[in-house]
Amino acid sequence: SGLGFREYDKRATVYSVDLDDRFQAMRLSWQKKLNALIAVTSDDELKTDLRILADKIDLEIAEHMASRSVGSIPFFEASKTLYYSIFGLLNEQNTADRKAAAVDRFQLYVRGSGGPRGPRPMTVAMRAITEAKMKAYSKKKFRLFPSEAEVKDYLEKSPKVVAGLQALLQRSGRPVGDWEADLKAFEIQIKTYDNWVRTAILPLARKDFRMPKELYDLSLRNSGLTDPGETVASIARDEFKKNIELYREMAAAIARREKLAESSPKAVLQFLKRNIESNPEKIRARYEQANRDLSAEIRRRDLVTLPKEPLRIRLADEAESASQPVPHLDTPSLIGNKGERPEFVVPVGSKDKLAFDDFSYAASAKSLTAHEGRPGHDLQFSAIIDRGVSIIRANYAFNSVNVEGWALYAEWLMEPSMSEDEKMGLMASRMMRNARMFLDPELQLGKITPTEAKRVITEDIGMSPQWADLELRRYMWDSPGQAPSYYYGYLKLRKIREQTQSRLGKDFAERCFHDAILDVGLVPLGILGEKMQTLQCSKR
């Protein structure tokens, strides 16, 4: 449904005890089929797609086997799962029938969506899966329960998520009578489920947030990294040593210009943050102006072909801002797209009070717009919509390295078109992505403590303590292995560019190179590098 197959809009996942094993059986069957197909396929583009799908299935098979090996106990964040399952249907660009389908899906999760034992509410089915795994692994010497911090975080936020469901369902356009009784039923169900989590799961939750190394390395692979954690951290540390010196020099130059008492990056960022805007319409105007400036520079420097459709910038409401307080891009359906476009979503805080101030000051607007808008994420996904993409690439080629790496590369590409203050805002962002690449693996490998990691973020880079806390939860339990992907992908793209530039010499052209990347679509960067080896720009 999220991809655009609208016949699934009114349907829901059937959570059943055997679901994981059924998926594994399907993967093993497809693994054989794909290996056979790859062996007889001569078409390069089709073979690329088959390789992408085969690699994805190989990884999922390995993850399943590793989870069984360590006795991993699944933990479902039930309220959040349901909220985001219907949230995707209620995008303001969606047609009325898609929005209305959110209520049908909600009802299935509340009333039950089938299964071998008949309809069971989602919360009951999720609990049954967890209890079945606990029983199946009861004789193991060790069972891997979720971390205590993760469980506590879920229990703290679950009531807030449930409280936002009513406003979410109202967006469906359906009469209140269609969903009011189900909402009341779900409120009872989730209280029962959360009480079970509090009494049955929390006491068994592990105190140590670290994942077993085999699971962590698979998590890195799932985000698109091809190196183990130790290698990733080592590369990042070397980069950080070089970048921190440049960062300090930039800060010192601004401090001299402004006659500041302190010249550290932290002090200079605090100076730049004096220009924070909290008025929603003025926030929108700031990013719209940043987009106009960047688009003009992209055309002037002939960097890449821009979409004909304008960039959509949307301000999040209070509930959405509380749930996702970081600026981001919402992507539309890639299959069967009916004109929906990506949306650059900007949180505005609650009653003019910002959760943190790391992306709300004027000097950060251009780097943020370059990352989330153009030539970053929006351009990448707009190109997929405008130029077309195979179903396999739309579904399986996406990973954080090829997506976030491109967005960080986009910031670097626009750096020459920025002012001294804007370059400082960009460098703060780059330093954060660089630090992620060693903080995440070093925390998971036990080579650094959360306190030490927070010091790097707040003192060396100068980000706020509130932002540092969000970063730490990301590394420890929200999505271990994902955060290193930004800078890792950026380095890979820079390398591909250098190799292409060296091969083409005077024939290398920025727009030719960047358009070629967008023409290929979302593919692993190893495959992208192979395709760029035959790129010719002189004829374009």
PDB file of C-alpha atoms in Angstrom, residues 67-254:
ATOM      1  CA  SER A  67      17.965 -13.783  15.451  1.00  0.00           C
ATOM      2  CA  ARG A  68      17.177 -17.432  16.112  1.00  0.00           C
ATOM      3  CA  SER A  69      20.781 -18.145  17.021  1.00  0.00           C
ATOM      4  CA  VAL A  70      20.846 -15.487  19.756  1.00  0.00           C
ATOM      5  CA  GLY A  71      17.294 -16.168  20.969  1.00  0.00           C
ATOM      6  CA  SER A  72      15.970 -12.755  20.000  1.00  0.00           C
ATOM      7  CA  ILE A  73      12.604 -11.996  21.619  1.00  0.00           C
ATOM      8  CA  PRO A  74      10.439  -9.744  19.411  1.00  0.00           C
ATOM      9  CA  PHE A  75       9.004  -6.622  21.024  1.00  0.00           C
ATOM     10  CA  PHE A  76       6.198  -4.781  19.261  1.00  0.00           C
ATOM     11  CA  GLU A  77       5.611  -1.084  19.834  1.00  0.00           C
ATOM     12  CA  ALA A  78       1.921  -1.643  19.273  1.00  0.00           C
ATOM     13  CA  SER A  79       0.514   1.890  19.503  1.00  0.00           C
ATOM     14  CA  LYS A  80       3.245   3.354  17.290  1.00  0.00           C
ATOM     15  CA  THR A  81       2.883   0.525  14.751  1.00  0.00           C
ATOM     16  CA  LEU A  82      -0.828   1.150  14.365  1.00  0.00           C
ATOM     17  CA  TYR A  83      -0.450   4.938  14.260  1.00  0.00           C
ATOM     18  CA  TYR A  84       2.055   4.925  11.411  1.00  0.00           C
ATOM     19  CA  SER A  85       0.230   2.184   9.513  1.00  0.00           C
ATOM     20  CA  ILE A  86      -2.760   4.480   9.027  1.00  0.00           C
ATOM     21  CA  PHE A  87      -0.726   7.715   8.986  1.00  0.00           C
ATOM     22  CA  GLY A  88       0.644   6.903   5.538  1.00  0.00           C
ATOM     23  CA  LEU A  89      -2.864   6.778   4.065  1.00  0.00           C
ATOM     24  CA  LEU A  90      -3.804  10.169   5.486  1.00  0.00           C
ATOM     25  CA  ASN A  91      -1.283  12.319   3.644  1.00  0.00           C
ATOM     26  CA  GLU A  92      -3.047  15.485   2.517  1.00  0.00           C
ATOM     27  CA  GLN A  93      -2.084  14.771  -1.121  1.00  0.00           C
ATOM     28  CA  ASN A  94      -3.835  11.386  -1.105  1.00  0.00           C
ATOM     29  CA  THR A  95      -7.190  10.945  -2.794  1.00  0.00           C
ATOM     30  CA  ALA A  96     -10.346  10.802  -0.676  1.00  0.00           C
ATOM     31  CA  ASP A  97     -10.724   7.024  -1.132  1.00  0.00           C
ATOM     32  CA  ARG A  98      -7.201   6.384   0.202  1.00  0.00           C
ATOM     33  CA  LYS A  99      -7.867   8.543   3.252  1.00  0.00           C
ATOM     34  CA  ALA A 100     -11.172   6.797   3.875  1.00  0.00           C
ATOM     35  CA  ALA A 101      -9.440   3.406   3.681  1.00  0.00           C
ATOM     36  CA  ALA A 102      -7.460   4.300   6.820  1.00  0.00           C
ATOM     37  CA  VAL A 103     -10.603   3.657   8.874  1.00  0.00           C
ATOM     38  CA  ASP A 104     -11.090   0.214   7.307  1.00  0.00           C
ATOM     39  CA  ARG A 105      -7.508  -0.683   8.146  1.00  0.00           C
ATOM     40  CA  PHE A 106      -7.874   0.687  11.675  1.00  0.00           C
ATOM     41  CA  GLN A 107     -10.962  -1.464  12.217  1.00  0.00           C
ATOM     42  CA  LEU A 108      -9.108  -4.599  11.112  1.00  0.00           C
ATOM     43  CA  TYR A 109      -6.351  -3.962  13.642  1.00  0.00           C
ATOM     44  CA  VAL A 110      -8.875  -3.395  16.408  1.00  0.00           C
ATOM     45  CA  ARG A 111     -11.376  -6.140  15.550  1.00  0.00           C
ATOM     46  CA  GLY A 112      -8.916  -8.669  14.138  1.00  0.00           C
ATOM     47  CA  SER A 113      -7.681  -9.363  10.621  1.00  0.00           C
ATOM     48  CA  GLY A 114      -7.923 -13.123  10.416  1.00  0.00           C
ATOM     49  CA  GLY A 115      -5.245 -15.714  10.974  1.00  0.00           C
ATOM     50  CA  PRO A 116      -5.123 -19.453  11.680  1.00  0.00           C
ATOM     51  CA  ARG A 117      -7.077 -18.989  14.926  1.00  0.00           C
ATOM     52  CA  GLY A 118      -9.591 -16.550  13.507  1.00  0.00           C
ATOM     53  CA  PRO A 119      -9.764 -12.783  13.982  1.00  0.00           C
ATOM     54  CA  ARG A 120      -7.670 -11.485  16.860  1.00  0.00           C
ATOM     55  CA  PRO A 121      -7.034  -7.838  17.763  1.00  0.00           C
ATOM     56  CA  MET A 122      -3.571  -6.688  16.790  1.00  0.00           C
ATOM     57  CA  THR A 123      -2.416  -6.243  20.386  1.00  0.00           C
ATOM     58  CA  VAL A 124      -3.533  -9.783  21.308  1.00  0.00           C
ATOM     59  CA  ALA A 125      -1.768 -11.251  18.262  1.00  0.00           C
ATOM     60  CA  MET A 126       1.457  -9.318  18.945  1.00  0.00           C
ATOM     61  CA  ARG A 127       1.514 -10.504  22.539  1.00  0.00           C
ATOM     62  CA  ALA A 128       0.983 -14.090  21.372  1.00  0.00           C
ATOM     63  CA  ILE A 129       3.998 -13.877  19.030  1.00  0.00           C
ATOM     64  CA  THR A 130       6.255 -12.585  21.811  1.00  0.00           C
ATOM     65  CA  GLU A 131       5.045 -15.214  24.296  1.00  0.00           C
ATOM     66  CA  ALA A 132       5.524 -17.982  21.719  1.00  0.00           C
ATOM     67  CA  LYS A 133       9.156 -16.932  21.151  1.00  0.00           C
ATOM     68  CA  MET A 134       9.771 -16.715  24.896  1.00  0.00           C
ATOM     69  CA  LYS A 135       8.503 -20.279  25.244  1.00  0.00           C
ATOM     70  CA  ALA A 136      10.380 -21.561  22.177  1.00  0.00           C
ATOM     71  CA  TYR A 137      13.680 -20.154  23.487  1.00  0.00           C
ATOM     72  CA  SER A 138      13.068 -21.033  27.145  1.00  0.00           C
ATOM     73  CA  LYS A 139      15.754 -23.739  27.136  1.00  0.00           C
ATOM     74  CA  LYS A 140      18.411 -21.480  25.661  1.00  0.00           C
ATOM     75  CA  LYS A 141      21.158 -20.323  28.017  1.00  0.00           C
ATOM     76  CA  PHE A 142      20.562 -16.788  26.836  1.00  0.00           C
ATOM     77  CA  ARG A 143      17.549 -14.988  25.417  1.00  0.00           C
ATOM     78  CA  LEU A 144      17.923 -11.556  23.844  1.00  0.00           C
ATOM     79  CA  PHE A 145      15.149  -9.370  25.260  1.00  0.00           C
ATOM     80  CA  PRO A 146      14.702  -5.741  24.168  1.00  0.00           C
ATOM     81  CA  SER A 147      16.729  -3.189  26.106  1.00  0.00           C
ATOM     82  CA  GLU A 148      15.249  -1.680  29.234  1.00  0.00           C
ATOM     83  CA  ALA A 149      15.658   1.844  27.860  1.00  0.00           C
ATOM     84  CA  GLU A 150      13.716   0.917  24.712  1.00  0.00           C
ATOM     85  CA  VAL A 151      10.821  -0.596  26.653  1.00  0.00           C
ATOM     86  CA  LYS A 152      10.625   2.344  29.068  1.00  0.00           C
ATOM     87  CA  ASP A 153      10.671   4.794  26.182  1.00  0.00           C
ATOM     88  CA  TYR A 154       7.776   2.973  24.504  1.00  0.00           C
ATOM     89  CA  LEU A 155       5.711   2.898  27.697  1.00  0.00           C
ATOM     90  CA  GLU A 156       6.285   6.603  28.281  1.00  0.00           C
ATOM     91  CA  LYS A 157       5.255   7.642  24.761  1.00  0.00           C
ATOM     92  CA  SER A 158       2.458   5.157  24.069  1.00  0.00           C
ATOM     93  CA  PRO A 159      -0.305   7.221  25.774  1.00  0.00           C
ATOM     94  CA  LYS A 160       0.718  10.299  23.762  1.00  0.00           C
ATOM     95  CA  VAL A 161       0.556   8.332  20.526  1.00  0.00           C
ATOM     96  CA  VAL A 162      -2.905   6.976  21.379  1.00  0.00           C
ATOM     97  CA  ALA A 163      -4.062  10.483  22.287  1.00  0.00           C
ATOM     98  CA  GLY A 164      -3.196  11.602  18.751  1.00  0.00           C
ATOM     99  CA  LEU A 165      -5.262   8.893  17.060  1.00  0.00           C
ATOM    100  CA  GLN A 166      -8.539  10.797  17.198  1.00  0.00           C
ATOM    101  CA  ALA A 167      -7.131  13.791  15.318  1.00  0.00           C
ATOM    102  CA  LEU A 168      -5.517  11.412  12.842  1.00  0.00           C
ATOM    103  CA  LEU A 169      -8.757   9.511  12.145  1.00  0.00           C
ATOM    104  CA  GLN A 170     -10.618  12.764  11.653  1.00  0.00           C
ATOM    105  CA  ARG A 171      -8.460  13.372   8.575  1.00  0.00           C
ATOM    106  CA  SER A 172     -10.074  10.329   6.931  1.00  0.00           C
ATOM    107  CA  GLY A 173     -13.215  12.254   6.022  1.00  0.00           C
ATOM    108  CA  ARG A 174     -15.329   9.442   7.419  1.00  0.00           C
ATOM    109  CA  PRO A 175     -18.119  10.189   9.932  1.00  0.00           C
ATOM    110  CA  VAL A 176     -17.093   9.956  13.569  1.00  0.00           C
ATOM    111  CA  GLY A 177     -19.601   7.153  13.999  1.00  0.00           C
ATOM    112  CA  ASP A 178     -17.552   4.964  11.658  1.00  0.00           C
ATOM    113  CA  TRP A 179     -14.575   4.797  14.001  1.00  0.00           C
ATOM    114  CA  GLU A 180     -15.462   6.191  17.441  1.00  0.00           C
ATOM    115  CA  ALA A 181     -16.424   2.831  18.972  1.00  0.00           C
ATOM    116  CA  ASP A 182     -13.301   1.176  17.553  1.00  0.00           C
ATOM    117  CA  LEU A 183     -11.130   3.953  18.981  1.00  0.00           C
ATOM    118  CA  LYS A 184     -12.602   3.384  22.437  1.00  0.00           C
ATOM    119  CA  ALA A 185     -12.048  -0.359  22.033  1.00  0.00           C
ATOM    120  CA  PHE A 186      -8.431   0.202  21.007  1.00  0.00           C
ATOM    121  CA  GLU A 187      -7.805   2.465  23.992  1.00  0.00           C
ATOM    122  CA  ILE A 188      -8.818  -0.448  26.248  1.00  0.00           C
ATOM    123  CA  GLN A 189      -6.779  -2.950  24.205  1.00  0.00           C
ATOM    124  CA  ILE A 190      -3.621  -0.839  24.300  1.00  0.00           C
ATOM    125  CA  LYS A 191      -3.897  -0.274  28.048  1.00  0.00           C
ATOM    126  CA  THR A 192      -4.086  -4.047  28.526  1.00  0.00           C
ATOM    127  CA  TYR A 193      -1.165  -4.603  26.173  1.00  0.00           C
ATOM    128  CA  ASP A 194       0.993  -1.894  27.728  1.00  0.00           C
ATOM    129  CA  ASN A 195       0.290  -3.225  31.227  1.00  0.00           C
ATOM    130  CA  TRP A 196       1.472  -6.647  30.039  1.00  0.00           C
ATOM    131  CA  VAL A 197       4.640  -5.060  28.614  1.00  0.00           C
ATOM    132  CA  ARG A 198       5.206  -3.313  31.950  1.00  0.00           C
ATOM    133  CA  THR A 199       4.743  -6.458  34.059  1.00  0.00           C
ATOM    134  CA  ALA A 200       5.986  -9.267  31.787  1.00  0.00           C
ATOM    135  CA  ILE A 201       8.606  -7.722  29.483  1.00  0.00           C
ATOM    136  CA  LEU A 202      10.146  -4.814  31.369  1.00  0.00           C
ATOM    137  CA  PRO A 203      11.432  -6.962  34.289  1.00  0.00           C
ATOM    138  CA  LEU A 204      13.202  -9.245  31.771  1.00  0.00           C
ATOM    139  CA  ALA A 205      14.541  -6.443  29.578  1.00  0.00           C
ATOM    140  CA  ARG A 206      18.319  -6.342  29.266  1.00  0.00           C
ATOM    141  CA  LYS A 207      20.205  -3.587  31.059  1.00  0.00           C
ATOM    142  CA  ASP A 208      22.920  -3.466  28.396  1.00  0.00           C
ATOM    143  CA  PHE A 209      21.687  -1.785  25.202  1.00  0.00           C
ATOM    144  CA  ARG A 210      24.416  -3.364  23.051  1.00  0.00           C
ATOM    145  CA  MET A 211      23.414  -5.826  20.339  1.00  0.00           C
ATOM    146  CA  PRO A 212      25.327  -9.063  19.685  1.00  0.00           C
ATOM    147  CA  LYS A 213      28.031  -8.232  17.164  1.00  0.00           C
ATOM    148  CA  GLU A 214      26.636 -10.535  14.482  1.00  0.00           C
ATOM    149  CA  LEU A 215      23.267  -8.761  14.661  1.00  0.00           C
ATOM    150  CA  TYR A 216      24.877  -5.323  14.646  1.00  0.00           C
ATOM    151  CA  ASP A 217      26.985  -6.038  11.565  1.00  0.00           C
ATOM    152  CA  LEU A 218      23.835  -7.293   9.812  1.00  0.00           C
ATOM    153  CA  SER A 219      22.111  -4.071  10.829  1.00  0.00           C
ATOM    154  CA  LEU A 220      24.927  -2.121   9.169  1.00  0.00           C
ATOM    155  CA  ARG A 221      24.475  -4.204   6.026  1.00  0.00           C
ATOM    156  CA  ASN A 222      20.734  -3.572   6.097  1.00  0.00           C
ATOM    157  CA  SER A 223      21.451   0.171   5.984  1.00  0.00           C
ATOM    158  CA  GLY A 224      23.764  -0.321   2.998  1.00  0.00           C
ATOM    159  CA  LEU A 225      27.207  -0.427   4.651  1.00  0.00           C
ATOM    160  CA  THR A 226      29.478  -3.172   3.391  1.00  0.00           C
ATOM    161  CA  ASP A 227      32.144  -2.944   6.116  1.00  0.00           C
ATOM    162  CA  PRO A 228      32.020  -4.276   9.703  1.00  0.00           C
ATOM    163  CA  GLY A 229      31.617  -1.903  12.640  1.00  0.00           C
ATOM    164  CA  GLU A 230      35.322  -1.700  13.539  1.00  0.00           C
ATOM    165  CA  THR A 231      36.285  -0.653  10.002  1.00  0.00           C
ATOM    166  CA  VAL A 232      33.461   1.865   9.783  1.00  0.00           C
ATOM    167  CA  ALA A 233      34.509   3.493  13.070  1.00  0.00           C
ATOM    168  CA  SER A 234      38.197   3.600  12.082  1.00  0.00           C
ATOM    169  CA  ILE A 235      37.475   5.369   8.771  1.00  0.00           C
ATOM    170  CA  ALA A 236      35.202   7.843  10.551  1.00  0.00           C
ATOM    171  CA  ARG A 237      37.738   8.658  13.269  1.00  0.00           C
ATOM    172  CA  ASP A 238      40.376   9.466  10.642  1.00  0.00           C
ATOM    173  CA  GLU A 239      37.925  11.776   8.867  1.00  0.00           C
ATOM    174  CA  PHE A 240      36.930  13.441  12.130  1.00  0.00           C
ATOM    175  CA  LYS A 241      40.536  14.345  12.932  1.00  0.00           C
ATOM    176  CA  LYS A 242      40.799  16.236   9.634  1.00  0.00           C
ATOM    177  CA  ASN A 243      37.351  17.797   9.765  1.00  0.00           C
ATOM    178  CA  ILE A 244      37.535  19.058  13.348  1.00  0.00           C
ATOM    179  CA  GLU A 245      40.519  21.241  12.438  1.00  0.00           C
ATOM    180  CA  LEU A 246      38.651  22.797   9.504  1.00  0.00           C
ATOM    181  CA  TYR A 247      35.579  23.247  11.699  1.00  0.00           C
ATOM    182  CA  ARG A 248      37.582  25.083  14.360  1.00  0.00           C
ATOM    183  CA  GLU A 249      39.216  27.302  11.730  1.00  0.00           C
ATOM    184  CA  MET A 250      35.791  28.267  10.337  1.00  0.00           C
ATOM    185  CA  ALA A 251      34.538  29.058  13.839  1.00  0.00           C
ATOM    186  CA  ALA A 252      37.625  31.131  14.630  1.00  0.00           C
ATOM    187  CA  ALA A 253      37.181  33.196  11.451  1.00  0.00           C
ATOM    188  CA  ILE A 254      33.597  34.079  12.372  1.00  0.00           C
TER     189      ILE A 254
END
